[in-house]
Amino acid sequence: MSKAYGKPNRVVIALGGNALGNTPEERIARVRAAAPTLLRVIEQGNEIIITHGNGPQVGMIQNAFAYAHKDDPDKIPAMDLPECGAMSQGYIGYHLQQALGVAMHKEYKRWHVATVVTQIEVDPDDPAFTHPTKPIGAFMTKEEADAEQAKHPDWTMVEDSGRGYRRVVASPQPKKIVEYESILNLLDNEFIVIACGGGGIPVVRDYNDKGAYKGVAAVIDKDMGGELLAEDCSADMLVLSPPSTTWPSTSASPTRSTSRTSPSRRPSATSPRASSARAPWSRRSAPPSSSPRSRPGPHLHHRLAREGRRGQRPASPAPASTRSR
């Protein structure tokens, strides 16, 4: 599929949650080291969307509320997973915005950065909800787990490798990015966008409230969220950072393997860590539109999954020309 001559390539860059560090100080240092590399991607003729994992960070937030609530339940409320996910998106996005701002000031760039706290619609009938597998929260004794189960009959508690009991939640497949129009509008106005952190906040339609969205306690695989983000934003490339990677500012590329996209083509790409139950994201057959209101039809990767087809990573053509913004 051809695109307009001179139109920049659109790249989704996914940062692993573990690569962001375990403390706020560690995270600030690491994203500041990574920021110059992200700017190099723009200077090579691309526009970028950044997404990131949040496993360690959302666990830290949830454990903090759980411990505080246990000590003083009258003053400190319990905080469930959707709210903890939203908090992690906000403060990781803030750290990334600050880091990119520092790097841009050093290089006299006047680009804009925005974080979109992103909801992802999932199917309430997804089979994952009947077989929750993702452990969250702190370890508990059998007595503590039984007490939590009594307070929350809809929770599922499991014993975790002899280390204690933990709550497990579902990991449903993402269906739709609720804020995709906001993301596209920001891209059309030349923003660097941070979105879909941690795979996004899972939500379902609440038809008791006129079909409005409500959060559900679940975890979306961040790579699946990244694939959906790349597809919905008509990206040319999805770059996945290994979870343990720390990016030095001098590195030429933010990932162990990338493919450079030719300015004249937008090929399909395969996520190296994509679930076998989900086909890789692919460029839609419809030509891109500058308006988010003209969103193309059903997600191609869902159709490919039904047909049982798998895409292949394209070979690496020549680099794109430098973009002047």
CSV table of C-alpha atoms in Angstrom, one decimal:
chain,number,residue,atom,x,y,z
A,1,MET,CA,0.0,0.0,0.0
A,2,SER,CA,1.4,3.3,-1.1
A,3,LYS,CA,1.3,6.5,1.0
A,4,ALA,CA,1.7,10.1,0.2
A,5,TYR,CA,5.2,11.2,-0.8
A,6,GLY,CA,7.0,12.8,2.1
A,7,LYS,CA,4.6,11.5,4.7
A,8,PRO,CA,6.6,10.4,7.8
A,9,ASN,CA,6.7,6.8,8.9
A,10,ARG,CA,4.7,6.1,12.0
A,11,VAL,CA,6.5,3.9,14.6
A,12,VAL,CA,5.1,2.4,17.8
A,13,ILE,CA,7.8,1.9,20.3
A,14,ALA,CA,7.0,-0.4,23.3
A,15,LEU,CA,9.2,-0.2,26.4
A,16,GLY,CA,9.3,-3.1,28.8
A,17,GLY,CA,8.0,-2.4,32.3
A,18,ASN,CA,11.0,-4.1,33.9
A,19,ALA,CA,13.3,-1.9,31.9
A,20,LEU,CA,11.8,1.2,33.5
A,21,GLY,CA,13.2,0.3,36.9
A,22,ASN,CA,11.7,-0.5,40.3
A,23,THR,CA,11.8,2.9,42.0
A,24,PRO,CA,10.8,6.4,40.8
A,25,GLU,CA,14.5,7.5,41.0
A,26,GLU,CA,15.6,4.5,38.9
A,27,ARG,CA,12.8,5.1,36.4
A,28,ILE,CA,13.7,8.8,36.0
A,29,ALA,CA,17.3,7.9,35.4
A,30,ARG,CA,16.5,5.2,32.8
A,31,VAL,CA,14.0,7.1,30.8
A,32,ARG,CA,16.3,10.1,30.7
A,33,ALA,CA,19.0,7.8,29.3
A,34,ALA,CA,16.6,6.5,26.7
A,35,ALA,CA,15.1,9.8,25.6
A,36,PRO,CA,17.9,10.9,23.2
A,37,THR,CA,17.5,7.6,21.4
A,38,LEU,CA,13.8,8.2,21.0
A,39,LEU,CA,14.5,11.6,19.5
A,40,ARG,CA,16.9,10.0,17.0
A,41,VAL,CA,14.0,7.9,15.7
A,42,ILE,CA,12.1,11.2,15.0
A,43,GLU,CA,15.2,12.8,13.4
A,44,GLN,CA,15.5,9.8,11.0
A,45,GLY,CA,12.2,10.8,9.5
A,46,ASN,CA,9.5,9.1,11.7
A,47,GLU,CA,6.8,10.1,14.0
A,48,ILE,CA,6.5,8.0,17.2
A,49,ILE,CA,4.0,6.6,19.6
A,50,ILE,CA,5.4,5.3,22.9
A,51,THR,CA,3.8,2.5,24.9
A,52,HIS,CA,5.2,0.8,27.9
A,53,GLY,CA,4.7,-2.1,30.3
A,54,ASN,CA,3.7,-1.4,33.9
A,55,GLY,CA,3.8,-4.8,35.7
A,56,PRO,CA,6.3,-3.8,38.5
A,57,GLN,CA,4.8,-0.3,38.8
A,58,VAL,CA,1.2,-1.3,39.1
A,59,GLY,CA,2.1,-4.0,41.6
A,60,MET,CA,3.9,-1.4,43.7
A,61,ILE,CA,0.8,0.9,43.7
A,62,GLN,CA,-1.6,-1.9,44.5
A,63,ASN,CA,0.6,-3.3,47.3
A,64,ALA,CA,1.0,0.2,48.8
A,65,PHE,CA,-2.8,0.7,49.0
A,66,ALA,CA,-3.3,-2.9,50.2
A,67,TYR,CA,-0.8,-2.5,53.1
A,68,ALA,CA,-2.2,0.9,54.0
A,69,HIS,CA,-5.8,-0.2,53.9
A,70,LYS,CA,-4.9,-3.3,56.0
A,71,ASP,CA,-3.4,-1.0,58.7
A,72,ASP,CA,-6.1,1.6,58.7
A,73,PRO,CA,-9.2,0.6,56.7
A,74,ASP,CA,-11.2,3.5,57.9
A,75,LYS,CA,-8.8,6.1,56.4
A,76,ILE,CA,-7.2,4.4,53.5
A,77,PRO,CA,-9.6,2.9,50.8
A,78,ALA,CA,-8.8,-0.3,49.0
A,79,MET,CA,-7.8,0.4,45.3
A,80,ASP,CA,-8.7,-2.1,42.6
A,81,LEU,CA,-6.8,-2.9,39.5
A,82,PRO,CA,-8.3,-0.5,36.9
A,83,GLU,CA,-7.6,2.5,39.2
A,84,CYS,CA,-4.0,1.3,39.9
A,85,GLY,CA,-3.5,0.8,36.2
A,86,ALA,CA,-4.6,4.4,35.5
A,87,MET,CA,-2.3,5.7,38.2
A,88,SER,CA,0.7,3.8,36.7
A,89,GLN,CA,-0.1,5.2,33.2
A,90,GLY,CA,-0.2,8.7,34.5
A,91,TYR,CA,3.0,8.7,36.4
A,92,ILE,CA,5.1,6.7,34.0
A,93,GLY,CA,3.8,9.0,31.2
A,94,TYR,CA,4.8,12.0,33.4
A,95,HIS,CA,8.3,10.6,33.7
A,96,LEU,CA,8.6,10.0,30.0
A,97,GLN,CA,7.3,13.5,29.2
A,98,GLN,CA,9.8,15.0,31.6
A,99,ALA,CA,12.7,12.9,30.1
A,100,LEU,CA,11.8,13.8,26.5
A,101,GLY,CA,11.4,17.5,27.6
A,102,VAL,CA,14.9,17.5,29.0
A,103,ALA,CA,16.4,15.9,25.9
A,104,MET,CA,14.5,18.3,23.6
A,105,HIS,CA,15.7,21.4,25.6
A,106,LYS,CA,19.3,20.2,25.3
A,107,GLU,CA,18.9,20.0,21.5
A,108,TYR,CA,16.7,23.2,21.1
A,109,LYS,CA,13.7,21.1,19.9
A,110,ARG,CA,10.2,22.5,20.2
A,111,TRP,CA,8.2,19.3,19.9
A,112,HIS,CA,5.2,18.5,22.1
A,113,VAL,CA,4.6,15.4,24.2
A,114,ALA,CA,1.3,14.1,25.6
A,115,THR,CA,0.2,11.1,27.6
A,116,VAL,CA,-3.2,9.6,27.0
A,117,VAL,CA,-4.6,7.5,29.9
A,118,THR,CA,-5.9,4.8,27.6
A,119,GLN,CA,-8.9,2.5,28.1
A,120,ILE,CA,-9.1,-0.8,26.0
A,121,GLU,CA,-12.5,-2.4,25.4
A,122,VAL,CA,-12.6,-6.1,26.0
A,123,ASP,CA,-15.4,-8.7,25.5
A,124,PRO,CA,-17.1,-9.5,28.8
A,125,ASP,CA,-17.7,-13.0,27.4
A,126,ASP,CA,-14.0,-13.5,26.7
A,127,PRO,CA,-13.2,-17.1,27.9
A,128,ALA,CA,-10.2,-15.6,29.8
A,129,PHE,CA,-12.7,-14.4,32.5
A,130,THR,CA,-13.7,-17.9,33.4
A,131,HIS,CA,-10.0,-19.0,33.6
A,132,PRO,CA,-8.1,-16.1,35.3
A,133,THR,CA,-4.3,-16.7,35.3
A,134,LYS,CA,-2.5,-13.4,36.0
A,135,PRO,CA,-1.3,-13.1,39.6
A,136,ILE,CA,-1.6,-9.6,41.1
A,137,GLY,CA,-1.0,-8.1,44.5
A,138,ALA,CA,0.9,-9.2,47.6
A,139,PHE,CA,1.4,-12.8,48.8
A,140,MET,CA,-1.0,-13.9,51.5
A,141,THR,CA,-1.2,-16.7,54.0
A,142,LYS,CA,-4.0,-19.3,53.6
A,143,GLU,CA,-5.9,-17.6,56.4
A,144,GLU,CA,-5.5,-14.1,54.8
A,145,ALA,CA,-6.5,-15.5,51.4
A,146,ASP,CA,-9.6,-17.1,52.8
A,147,ALA,CA,-10.6,-13.9,54.6
A,148,GLU,CA,-10.2,-11.9,51.3
A,149,GLN,CA,-12.2,-14.6,49.4
A,150,ALA,CA,-15.0,-14.2,52.0
A,151,LYS,CA,-15.1,-10.4,51.5
A,152,HIS,CA,-14.9,-10.7,47.7
A,153,PRO,CA,-16.7,-13.9,46.5
A,154,ASP,CA,-15.9,-13.0,42.8
A,155,TRP,CA,-12.2,-13.1,43.4
A,156,THR,CA,-10.0,-16.1,42.5
A,157,MET,CA,-7.2,-17.0,44.9
A,158,VAL,CA,-4.4,-19.5,44.1
A,159,GLU,CA,-1.4,-20.9,45.8
A,160,ASP,CA,1.8,-19.6,44.1
A,161,SER,CA,4.7,-22.0,44.0
A,162,GLY,CA,4.9,-22.5,47.8
A,163,ARG,CA,5.4,-18.8,48.4
A,164,GLY,CA,1.8,-18.1,49.5
A,165,TYR,CA,-1.5,-17.2,48.0
A,166,ARG,CA,-2.3,-14.5,45.5
A,167,ARG,CA,-5.3,-13.2,43.6
A,168,VAL,CA,-5.4,-14.0,39.9
A,169,VAL,CA,-7.3,-12.1,37.2
A,170,ALA,CA,-8.2,-12.6,33.6
A,171,SER,CA,-6.1,-11.6,30.6
A,172,PRO,CA,-8.6,-11.0,27.8
A,173,GLN,CA,-7.9,-10.0,24.3
A,174,PRO,CA,-8.1,-6.3,23.5
A,175,LYS,CA,-10.8,-5.3,21.0
A,176,LYS,CA,-10.8,-1.5,20.7
A,177,ILE,CA,-8.8,1.5,21.9
A,178,VAL,CA,-11.5,3.8,23.4
A,179,GLU,CA,-9.3,6.9,23.0
A,180,TYR,CA,-8.0,6.1,19.5
A,181,GLU,CA,-9.5,9.3,18.0
A,182,SER,CA,-7.7,11.4,20.6
A,183,ILE,CA,-4.4,9.7,19.8
A,184,LEU,CA,-4.8,10.2,16.1
A,185,ASN,CA,-5.7,13.9,16.6
A,186,LEU,CA,-2.5,14.4,18.6
A,187,LEU,CA,-0.5,12.7,16.0
A,188,ASP,CA,-2.0,14.8,13.2
A,189,ASN,CA,-0.9,17.8,15.2
A,190,GLU,CA,2.7,16.5,15.5
A,191,PHE,CA,2.7,15.4,19.1
A,192,ILE,CA,4.8,12.6,20.5
A,193,VAL,CA,2.1,10.4,22.0
A,194,ILE,CA,2.4,8.1,25.0
A,195,ALA,CA,-0.5,5.7,25.1
A,196,CYS,CA,-1.8,2.2,26.1
A,197,GLY,CA,0.6,1.9,29.1
A,198,GLY,CA,0.6,-1.6,30.5
A,199,GLY,CA,-1.6,-2.8,27.6
A,200,GLY,CA,-4.3,-0.3,28.5
A,201,ILE,CA,-7.0,-0.3,31.2
A,202,PRO,CA,-9.5,-3.1,30.4
A,203,VAL,CA,-13.1,-1.8,30.2
A,204,VAL,CA,-16.5,-3.3,29.2
A,205,ARG,CA,-19.8,-1.8,28.2
A,206,ASP,CA,-22.2,-1.3,31.0
A,207,TYR,CA,-25.7,-1.6,29.5
A,208,ASN,CA,-27.2,-0.8,32.9
A,209,ASP,CA,-25.7,2.6,32.5
A,210,LYS,CA,-26.6,3.3,28.8
A,211,GLY,CA,-23.6,1.5,27.4
A,212,ALA,CA,-21.0,3.6,29.2
A,213,TYR,CA,-17.7,2.0,29.9
A,214,LYS,CA,-16.7,0.6,33.3
A,215,GLY,CA,-13.4,-0.9,34.4
A,216,VAL,CA,-12.8,-4.6,35.0
A,217,ALA,CA,-10.1,-6.2,37.1
A,218,ALA,CA,-8.0,-7.8,34.3
A,219,VAL,CA,-4.6,-7.5,32.7
A,220,ILE,CA,-4.1,-7.0,29.0
A,221,ASP,CA,-0.9,-8.4,27.6
A,222,LYS,CA,1.2,-5.3,26.7
A,223,ASP,CA,2.4,-6.7,23.4
A,224,MET,CA,-1.2,-7.3,22.3
A,225,GLY,CA,-2.1,-3.8,23.4
A,226,GLY,CA,0.9,-2.6,21.4
A,227,GLU,CA,-0.2,-4.5,18.3
A,228,LEU,CA,-3.7,-3.0,18.5
A,229,LEU,CA,-2.3,0.5,19.0
A,230,ALA,CA,-0.1,0.0,15.9
A,231,GLU,CA,-3.0,-1.2,13.8
A,232,ASP,CA,-5.5,1.4,15.0
A,233,CYS,CA,-3.0,4.2,14.4
A,234,SER,CA,-2.0,2.8,10.9
A,235,ALA,CA,1.6,2.5,12.0
A,236,ASP,CA,4.4,1.4,9.7
A,237,MET,CA,6.3,-0.4,12.4
A,238,LEU,CA,6.0,-1.9,15.8
A,239,VAL,CA,9.2,-2.0,17.9
A,240,LEU,CA,9.2,-4.2,21.0
A,241,SER,CA,11.9,-3.6,23.6
A,242,PRO,CA,12.9,-6.7,25.6
A,243,PRO,CA,11.7,-6.5,29.1
A,244,SER,CA,15.1,-6.4,30.7
A,245,THR,CA,16.7,-3.9,28.3
A,246,THR,CA,18.2,-0.7,29.6
A,247,TRP,CA,18.7,1.8,26.8
A,248,PRO,CA,22.0,3.8,26.7
A,249,SER,CA,21.6,7.2,25.0
A,250,THR,CA,24.3,6.2,22.5
A,251,SER,CA,22.5,3.1,21.2
A,252,ALA,CA,21.6,3.2,17.5
A,253,SER,CA,18.3,1.4,18.0
A,254,PRO,CA,16.0,0.9,21.0
A,255,THR,CA,15.5,-2.8,20.4
A,256,ARG,CA,17.4,-6.0,19.8
A,257,SER,CA,15.9,-6.3,16.2
A,258,THR,CA,14.2,-3.7,14.1
A,259,SER,CA,13.1,-3.5,10.5
A,260,ARG,CA,13.3,-0.2,8.6
A,261,THR,CA,10.2,0.7,6.6
A,262,SER,CA,10.5,1.9,3.1
A,263,PRO,CA,8.8,5.3,2.5
A,264,SER,CA,6.8,3.8,-0.4
A,265,ARG,CA,5.3,0.7,1.5
A,266,ARG,CA,3.6,-0.1,4.8
A,267,PRO,CA,4.1,-3.9,5.2
A,268,SER,CA,2.8,-6.3,7.8
A,269,ALA,CA,5.0,-7.0,10.7
A,270,THR,CA,5.0,-9.9,13.2
A,271,SER,CA,5.5,-9.3,16.9
A,272,PRO,CA,8.4,-11.6,18.0
A,273,ARG,CA,6.5,-12.3,21.2
A,274,ALA,CA,2.9,-12.3,19.9
A,275,SER,CA,0.5,-14.9,21.5
A,276,SER,CA,-0.2,-17.9,19.3
A,277,ALA,CA,-3.9,-17.2,19.8
A,278,ARG,CA,-3.5,-13.8,18.1
A,279,ALA,CA,-2.3,-13.1,14.6
A,280,PRO,CA,0.2,-10.3,14.2
A,281,TRP,CA,-1.0,-6.7,13.5
A,282,SER,CA,-1.0,-5.7,9.9
A,283,ARG,CA,-1.5,-2.6,7.9
A,284,ARG,CA,-5.1,-2.2,6.8
A,285,SER,CA,-6.0,-2.5,3.2
A,286,ALA,CA,-7.7,0.9,3.2
A,287,PRO,CA,-5.5,4.0,2.5
A,288,PRO,CA,-4.7,6.2,5.5
A,289,SER,CA,-6.9,9.2,6.3
A,290,SER,CA,-5.8,12.4,8.0
A,291,SER,CA,-9.1,12.4,9.9
A,292,PRO,CA,-9.7,10.0,12.8
A,293,ARG,CA,-13.4,10.1,12.1
A,294,SER,CA,-12.8,7.9,9.0
A,295,ARG,CA,-11.7,4.9,11.0
A,296,PRO,CA,-11.3,1.8,8.8
A,297,GLY,CA,-13.3,-1.4,9.4
A,298,PRO,CA,-12.7,-4.4,11.6
A,299,HIS,CA,-9.2,-5.1,12.9
A,300,LEU,CA,-7.4,-7.1,10.3
A,301,HIS,CA,-5.5,-9.2,12.9
A,302,HIS,CA,-8.8,-10.6,14.2
A,303,ARG,CA,-9.8,-11.7,10.7
A,304,LEU,CA,-6.3,-13.2,10.1
A,305,ALA,CA,-6.6,-15.1,13.4
A,306,ARG,CA,-9.9,-16.6,12.3
A,307,GLU,CA,-8.4,-17.6,9.0
A,308,GLY,CA,-5.4,-19.1,10.7
A,309,ARG,CA,-2.8,-17.1,8.8
A,310,ARG,CA,0.4,-15.7,10.2
A,311,GLY,CA,2.3,-12.7,8.8
A,312,GLN,CA,6.1,-12.6,8.4
A,313,ARG,CA,8.5,-9.9,9.4
A,314,PRO,CA,9.7,-8.0,6.3
A,315,ALA,CA,13.2,-7.6,5.2
A,316,SER,CA,15.0,-4.4,6.1
A,317,PRO,CA,15.0,-1.9,3.2
A,318,ALA,CA,16.9,1.4,3.1
A,319,PRO,CA,16.5,4.0,5.9
A,320,ALA,CA,13.9,6.7,5.6
A,321,SER,CA,14.9,10.2,4.9
A,322,THR,CA,15.3,12.7,7.7
A,323,ARG,CA,12.1,14.4,8.7
A,324,SER,CA,12.1,18.1,9.3
A,325,ARG,CA,9.4,19.1,11.8
